[in-house]
Amino acid sequence: MTPLIVVDRVSKRFRPSLSLGEKIAAGLGSPVETRTVHAVDHVSLVIRKGEVLGLVGESGCGKSTLGRVIAGIHPPSEGAARIDGEPIMSDARTPVKATTRIQMIFQDPFASLDPRIRIGETIAEGPIAHGLVSKGKAAAYAGEWLRRVGMPADAAGRFPHQFSGGQRQRIAIARALAMQPDVLICDEPVASLDVSIQAQIVNLFLQLRRELGLTMLFISHDLGVVRHISDRIAVMYLGRIVETGPSAEVYARPRHPYTRALLDSVPKLVTGADEMVTFKPIMGELPSPLSPPPGCHFHLRCPKVQPLCKAEAPTLVGEARAVACHFPLPD
């Protein structure tokens, strides 16, 4: 498949605002240490046309930030993200999103929907602004997209608080699709939903992918959901991609110790005479992105750490299966 999205050595750093005490200290002439959050660290990856790429990792590893850079919400601090060779962000001094071909669906549908605006207006607002539909046809246009995601026609005249969490997420999906995108960035889209509703939303994504030929980046910490929906998987740890490959192969034969640890940490029911749930939690805590460790970021928690791991950052090596590890697990 042809690469549609190309992420080329993208980094994203944030500088948190100073606290009141720090501002006072700075005003008195005292030195104030500048803090920088290294959210994404020189990430390169491709998303091929028509595929679903799953992006997994622990909370705080930079998944959502990377998704927002690809969606054109955050400008990268370094590197570039492109769609069909064209920059996703403009080259202006104040970067703005340069394309509507990429749309994002957020984790919390209630927070992402304006509580003061009726659903039909919410869905039609973007398409009207970008000339995809006229004001006269906007109501029918919004109704059609609501129907496509399994919502009743009268939903257009109601407000977000009148719907359940699963229904609100369907509305958020309809709003994104109404922009007629080529790519959907799905940021933990089922994390806040009940398990039974999660399955319905995942099946809806699969159905829409078949019908519309969508390309998707599916961000989640739930390995079971990602395995079900993704063609390929990228594993992220503290701002870096540590392993990529076809979904079935990564799950069956992980090559990076972190990927292995992630899979081992998922509870499993062992059946037999004495049924029990087994899992192995990942040792240690995710280091702070304010001060990432040198070398391989995972070396503080890795059971196979060697002196080289502490001194030198590994590069992502391979094509169909790629791993960033000095001492990868056997294939």
Short mmCIF file of C-alpha atoms in Angstrom, two decimals:
data_model
loop_
_atom_site.label_atom_id
_atom_site.label_comp_id
_atom_site.label_asym_id
_atom_site.label_seq_id
_atom_site.Cartn_x
_atom_site.Cartn_y
_atom_site.Cartn_z
CA MET A 1 0.00 0.00 0.00
CA THR A 2 1.14 3.56 -0.75
CA PRO A 3 2.17 5.72 2.24
CA LEU A 4 -0.46 8.42 2.74
CA ILE A 5 0.90 9.95 5.95
CA VAL A 6 4.66 10.32 6.43
CA VAL A 7 6.01 11.46 9.80
CA ASP A 8 9.65 12.47 9.43
CA ARG A 9 11.71 12.78 12.65
CA VAL A 10 9.01 14.71 14.47
CA SER A 11 9.68 16.04 17.96
CA LYS A 12 7.30 17.99 20.15
CA ARG A 13 8.38 19.86 23.25
CA PHE A 14 6.32 21.95 25.65
CA ARG A 15 7.44 24.55 28.12
CA PRO A 16 4.99 24.66 31.05
CA SER A 17 3.94 28.05 32.37
CA LEU A 18 5.80 29.28 35.43
CA SER A 19 4.07 28.93 38.78
CA LEU A 20 3.27 32.04 40.83
CA GLY A 21 6.28 31.41 43.05
CA GLU A 22 8.58 31.05 40.04
CA LYS A 23 7.26 34.28 38.53
CA ILE A 24 7.92 36.11 41.80
CA ALA A 25 11.42 34.64 41.97
CA ALA A 26 12.10 35.67 38.39
CA GLY A 27 10.85 39.18 39.15
CA LEU A 28 13.30 39.43 42.04
CA GLY A 29 16.16 38.46 39.79
CA SER A 30 16.57 34.91 41.06
CA PRO A 31 17.52 32.31 38.43
CA VAL A 32 14.59 30.14 37.35
CA GLU A 33 15.28 26.80 35.70
CA THR A 34 13.52 26.43 32.36
CA ARG A 35 11.49 23.24 32.27
CA THR A 36 10.83 21.41 29.01
CA VAL A 37 8.50 18.45 28.50
CA HIS A 38 9.90 16.13 25.82
CA ALA A 39 6.55 14.69 24.69
CA VAL A 40 7.61 13.29 21.29
CA ASP A 41 11.24 12.51 20.49
CA HIS A 42 12.32 12.21 16.82
CA VAL A 43 9.50 9.91 15.69
CA SER A 44 9.37 8.62 12.12
CA LEU A 45 6.58 6.44 10.79
CA VAL A 46 4.24 5.98 7.83
CA ILE A 47 0.51 5.28 7.62
CA ARG A 48 -0.40 3.58 4.37
CA LYS A 49 -3.50 4.40 2.41
CA GLY A 50 -6.48 2.34 3.55
CA GLU A 51 -4.83 0.79 6.62
CA VAL A 52 -5.43 1.10 10.36
CA LEU A 53 -2.25 1.74 12.34
CA GLY A 54 -2.60 1.09 16.06
CA LEU A 55 -0.48 3.24 18.37
CA VAL A 56 -0.05 1.71 21.84
CA GLY A 57 1.84 2.48 25.02
CA GLU A 58 1.39 3.49 28.64
CA SER A 59 -0.38 6.70 29.64
CA GLY A 60 2.01 9.62 29.38
CA CYS A 61 4.21 8.12 26.66
CA GLY A 62 3.27 10.78 24.06
CA LYS A 63 0.64 8.93 21.98
CA SER A 64 -1.97 11.68 22.08
CA THR A 65 0.58 14.42 21.41
CA LEU A 66 1.85 12.56 18.34
CA GLY A 67 -1.75 12.12 17.16
CA ARG A 68 -2.40 15.85 17.55
CA VAL A 69 0.75 16.70 15.59
CA ILE A 70 -0.37 14.42 12.75
CA ALA A 71 -3.88 15.89 12.91
CA GLY A 72 -2.46 19.41 12.57
CA ILE A 73 -3.52 20.57 16.04
CA HIS A 74 0.01 20.99 17.41
CA PRO A 75 2.89 22.20 15.23
CA PRO A 76 5.99 20.01 15.61
CA SER A 77 9.04 21.46 17.37
CA GLU A 78 11.22 19.62 14.86
CA GLY A 79 10.64 17.52 11.76
CA ALA A 80 7.50 17.44 9.65
CA ALA A 81 4.32 15.47 9.03
CA ARG A 82 2.96 15.26 5.48
CA ILE A 83 -0.07 13.88 3.68
CA ASP A 84 0.53 12.88 0.06
CA GLY A 85 3.78 14.83 0.25
CA GLU A 86 2.08 18.06 1.34
CA PRO A 87 2.75 19.60 4.78
CA ILE A 88 -0.07 19.13 7.27
CA MET A 89 0.88 22.40 8.99
CA SER A 90 1.39 25.63 7.06
CA ASP A 91 4.81 27.26 6.83
CA ALA A 92 3.56 30.54 8.25
CA ARG A 93 5.27 32.15 11.24
CA THR A 94 2.23 31.16 13.28
CA PRO A 95 1.58 27.60 12.04
CA VAL A 96 -1.99 26.64 11.26
CA LYS A 97 -3.53 23.44 9.95
CA ALA A 98 -3.18 23.40 6.16
CA THR A 99 -5.63 20.62 5.26
CA THR A 100 -9.08 19.30 6.16
CA ARG A 101 -8.20 15.81 4.93
CA ILE A 102 -7.30 14.72 8.47
CA GLN A 103 -9.87 14.80 11.27
CA MET A 104 -9.56 13.79 14.92
CA ILE A 105 -11.91 12.00 17.32
CA PHE A 106 -11.18 12.60 21.00
CA GLN A 107 -11.45 10.41 24.09
CA ASP A 108 -14.16 12.38 25.90
CA PRO A 109 -17.08 13.09 23.55
CA PHE A 110 -18.87 15.26 26.10
CA ALA A 111 -15.88 17.60 26.43
CA SER A 112 -15.39 17.78 22.65
CA LEU A 113 -19.02 18.75 21.89
CA ASP A 114 -20.26 22.28 22.59
CA PRO A 115 -23.08 21.87 25.16
CA ARG A 116 -24.82 25.04 23.92
CA ILE A 117 -25.16 24.01 20.27
CA ARG A 118 -27.64 21.49 18.85
CA ILE A 119 -26.14 18.37 17.31
CA GLY A 120 -27.18 19.16 13.75
CA GLU A 121 -25.50 22.57 13.90
CA THR A 122 -22.36 21.04 15.40
CA ILE A 123 -22.04 18.56 12.53
CA ALA A 124 -22.82 21.12 9.81
CA GLU A 125 -20.66 23.98 11.11
CA GLY A 126 -17.35 22.76 9.65
CA PRO A 127 -18.69 21.64 6.25
CA ILE A 128 -20.46 25.01 5.80
CA ALA A 129 -17.30 26.94 6.72
CA HIS A 130 -15.21 24.97 4.21
CA GLY A 131 -17.77 25.04 1.39
CA LEU A 132 -18.61 21.33 1.47
CA VAL A 133 -22.34 22.02 1.76
CA SER A 134 -24.61 25.05 1.46
CA LYS A 135 -26.59 26.38 4.42
CA GLY A 136 -29.81 25.36 2.69
CA LYS A 137 -28.74 21.73 2.51
CA ALA A 138 -26.88 21.60 5.82
CA ALA A 139 -29.73 20.05 7.84
CA ALA A 140 -30.20 17.15 5.43
CA TYR A 141 -26.40 16.72 5.21
CA ALA A 142 -26.05 16.47 9.00
CA GLY A 143 -29.00 14.07 9.17
CA GLU A 144 -27.40 11.77 6.61
CA TRP A 145 -24.16 11.53 8.60
CA LEU A 146 -26.10 10.87 11.79
CA ARG A 147 -27.86 8.02 10.02
CA ARG A 148 -24.51 6.61 8.83
CA VAL A 149 -23.31 6.29 12.42
CA GLY A 150 -26.52 4.73 13.69
CA MET A 151 -28.25 7.75 15.24
CA PRO A 152 -31.95 8.63 14.80
CA ALA A 153 -32.98 11.55 12.61
CA ASP A 154 -34.38 13.59 15.53
CA ALA A 155 -30.94 13.65 17.17
CA ALA A 156 -30.04 16.72 15.12
CA GLY A 157 -32.36 18.95 17.14
CA ARG A 158 -31.11 17.89 20.57
CA PHE A 159 -28.18 18.87 22.79
CA PRO A 160 -25.15 16.75 23.85
CA HIS A 161 -26.33 16.28 27.46
CA GLN A 162 -29.43 14.46 26.17
CA PHE A 163 -27.37 11.50 24.94
CA SER A 164 -25.43 8.64 26.50
CA GLY A 165 -21.64 8.39 26.26
CA GLY A 166 -21.80 5.92 23.40
CA GLN A 167 -24.28 8.09 21.49
CA ARG A 168 -22.12 11.17 22.00
CA GLN A 169 -19.13 9.32 20.58
CA ARG A 170 -21.19 8.36 17.51
CA ILE A 171 -22.05 12.06 17.12
CA ALA A 172 -18.35 12.98 17.38
CA ILE A 173 -17.60 10.43 14.66
CA ALA A 174 -20.36 11.89 12.46
CA ARG A 175 -18.93 15.39 12.94
CA ALA A 176 -15.48 14.22 11.85
CA LEU A 177 -16.78 12.29 8.85
CA ALA A 178 -18.92 15.22 7.70
CA MET A 179 -15.65 16.94 6.77
CA GLN A 180 -15.10 14.14 4.22
CA PRO A 181 -11.61 13.27 5.50
CA ASP A 182 -9.17 10.74 4.10
CA VAL A 183 -7.64 10.08 7.52
CA LEU A 184 -9.16 9.69 10.99
CA ILE A 185 -7.00 10.13 14.10
CA CYS A 186 -8.82 8.27 16.88
CA ASP A 187 -7.45 9.20 20.31
CA GLU A 188 -8.61 6.61 22.86
CA PRO A 189 -12.12 6.80 21.35
CA VAL A 190 -13.58 3.98 23.46
CA ALA A 191 -11.63 4.40 26.72
CA SER A 192 -14.44 6.23 28.54
CA LEU A 193 -17.18 3.80 27.45
CA ASP A 194 -18.61 0.61 28.96
CA VAL A 195 -17.16 -2.60 27.56
CA SER A 196 -20.34 -3.54 25.68
CA ILE A 197 -20.51 -0.07 24.11
CA GLN A 198 -16.80 -0.23 23.25
CA ALA A 199 -17.46 -3.25 21.03
CA GLN A 200 -20.25 -1.41 19.21
CA ILE A 201 -18.06 1.62 18.51
CA VAL A 202 -15.11 -0.50 17.34
CA ASN A 203 -17.43 -2.40 14.99
CA LEU A 204 -18.75 0.94 13.72
CA PHE A 205 -15.19 2.04 12.90
CA LEU A 206 -14.60 -1.20 11.00
CA GLN A 207 -17.87 -0.77 9.08
CA LEU A 208 -17.09 2.86 8.16
CA ARG A 209 -13.60 1.89 7.08
CA ARG A 210 -15.03 -0.66 4.64
CA GLU A 211 -17.69 1.71 3.32
CA LEU A 212 -15.59 4.87 3.02
CA GLY A 213 -12.08 3.50 2.46
CA LEU A 214 -10.75 5.40 5.48
CA THR A 215 -7.17 5.44 6.67
CA MET A 216 -6.91 5.49 10.47
CA LEU A 217 -4.47 6.03 13.32
CA PHE A 218 -6.05 4.29 16.31
CA ILE A 219 -4.48 5.38 19.61
CA SER A 220 -5.16 3.24 22.68
CA HIS A 221 -3.63 1.68 25.77
CA ASP A 222 -6.05 -1.26 25.41
CA LEU A 223 -4.07 -3.93 23.59
CA GLY A 224 -7.15 -6.08 23.02
CA VAL A 225 -9.00 -3.33 21.15
CA VAL A 226 -5.95 -2.42 19.08
CA ARG A 227 -5.35 -6.05 18.14
CA HIS A 228 -8.93 -6.36 16.91
CA ILE A 229 -8.97 -3.25 14.72
CA SER A 230 -5.39 -2.68 13.51
CA ASP A 231 -3.47 -3.93 10.49
CA ARG A 232 -0.15 -2.73 11.90
CA ILE A 233 1.00 -1.66 15.34
CA ALA A 234 3.49 0.96 16.53
CA VAL A 235 4.60 0.70 20.16
CA MET A 236 5.58 3.96 21.87
CA TYR A 237 7.61 4.50 25.02
CA LEU A 238 8.46 7.90 26.52
CA GLY A 239 8.16 9.77 23.23
CA ARG A 240 9.88 7.22 20.98
CA ILE A 241 8.63 4.44 18.71
CA VAL A 242 10.31 1.23 19.90
CA GLU A 243 8.67 -1.38 17.66
CA THR A 244 6.44 -1.57 14.58
CA GLY A 245 5.05 -4.43 12.53
CA PRO A 246 1.94 -6.31 11.39
CA SER A 247 -0.50 -6.69 14.26
CA ALA A 248 -0.55 -10.50 14.33
CA GLU A 249 3.25 -10.76 14.26
CA VAL A 250 3.86 -8.19 16.98
CA TYR A 251 1.39 -9.92 19.29
CA ALA A 252 2.72 -13.39 18.51
CA ARG A 253 6.46 -12.58 18.57
CA PRO A 254 7.29 -9.22 20.19
CA ARG A 255 10.94 -8.24 19.70
CA HIS A 256 11.32 -5.28 22.04
CA PRO A 257 11.41 -6.02 25.80
CA TYR A 258 8.87 -3.24 26.39
CA THR A 259 6.39 -4.76 23.93
CA ARG A 260 6.85 -8.12 25.67
CA ALA A 261 6.27 -6.45 29.05
CA LEU A 262 3.11 -4.72 27.78
CA LEU A 263 1.66 -8.03 26.58
CA ASP A 264 2.63 -9.79 29.82
CA SER A 265 0.88 -7.09 31.86
CA VAL A 266 -2.52 -7.87 30.30
CA PRO A 267 -4.52 -10.12 32.69
CA LYS A 268 -5.15 -13.60 31.28
CA LEU A 269 -7.50 -16.33 32.49
CA VAL A 270 -5.69 -19.65 32.80
CA THR A 271 -8.25 -22.45 32.60
CA GLY A 272 -7.88 -25.87 34.15
CA ALA A 273 -8.46 -27.54 37.47
CA ASP A 274 -7.60 -24.32 39.29
CA GLU A 275 -8.73 -21.39 37.18
CA MET A 276 -6.83 -18.21 37.90
CA VAL A 277 -6.00 -14.85 36.41
CA THR A 278 -2.32 -14.27 35.70
CA PHE A 279 -0.41 -11.17 34.71
CA LYS A 280 3.02 -9.65 35.23
CA PRO A 281 3.07 -5.89 35.88
CA ILE A 282 5.83 -3.81 34.29
CA MET A 283 8.48 -3.09 36.91
CA GLY A 284 9.13 0.54 37.86
CA GLU A 285 7.47 3.76 36.76
CA LEU A 286 7.50 5.63 33.47
CA PRO A 287 10.28 8.27 33.80
CA SER A 288 9.31 11.93 33.66
CA PRO A 289 9.29 13.51 30.19
CA LEU A 290 10.76 16.58 31.91
CA SER A 291 13.99 14.62 32.35
CA PRO A 292 14.13 11.53 30.11
CA PRO A 293 17.00 9.13 30.85
CA PRO A 294 20.02 8.94 28.52
CA GLY A 295 20.50 6.10 26.05
CA CYS A 296 17.52 3.79 25.64
CA HIS A 297 14.62 5.34 27.52
CA PHE A 298 13.50 1.88 28.69
CA HIS A 299 16.81 0.87 30.26
CA LEU A 300 15.72 1.81 33.80
CA ARG A 301 12.96 -0.85 33.66
CA CYS A 302 14.39 -3.38 31.22
CA PRO A 303 15.28 -6.87 32.55
CA LYS A 304 17.88 -7.28 29.78
CA VAL A 305 19.70 -3.96 30.23
CA GLN A 306 23.40 -3.80 29.29
CA PRO A 307 25.95 -0.94 29.66
CA LEU A 308 25.43 0.01 25.99
CA CYS A 309 21.72 0.62 26.65
CA LYS A 310 22.52 3.30 29.22
CA ALA A 311 24.95 5.14 26.96
CA GLU A 312 23.53 5.02 23.44
CA ALA A 313 20.00 5.42 22.11
CA PRO A 314 19.08 2.60 19.69
CA THR A 315 17.65 3.43 16.27
CA LEU A 316 14.58 1.83 14.73
CA VAL A 317 15.94 -0.87 12.43
CA GLY A 318 13.94 -2.92 9.91
CA GLU A 319 11.13 -2.48 7.41
CA ALA A 320 8.12 -4.81 7.74
CA ARG A 321 9.23 -5.50 11.33
CA ALA A 322 11.27 -2.73 12.96
CA VAL A 323 12.66 -2.60 16.50
CA ALA A 324 14.71 0.00 18.38
CA CYS A 325 16.73 -2.19 20.72
CA HIS A 326 20.42 -3.03 21.03
CA PHE A 327 19.54 -6.56 22.18
CA PRO A 328 16.13 -7.47 20.67
CA LEU A 329 14.27 -10.61 21.57
CA PRO A 330 14.56 -13.49 19.04
CA ASP A 331 12.05 -13.37 16.18
#
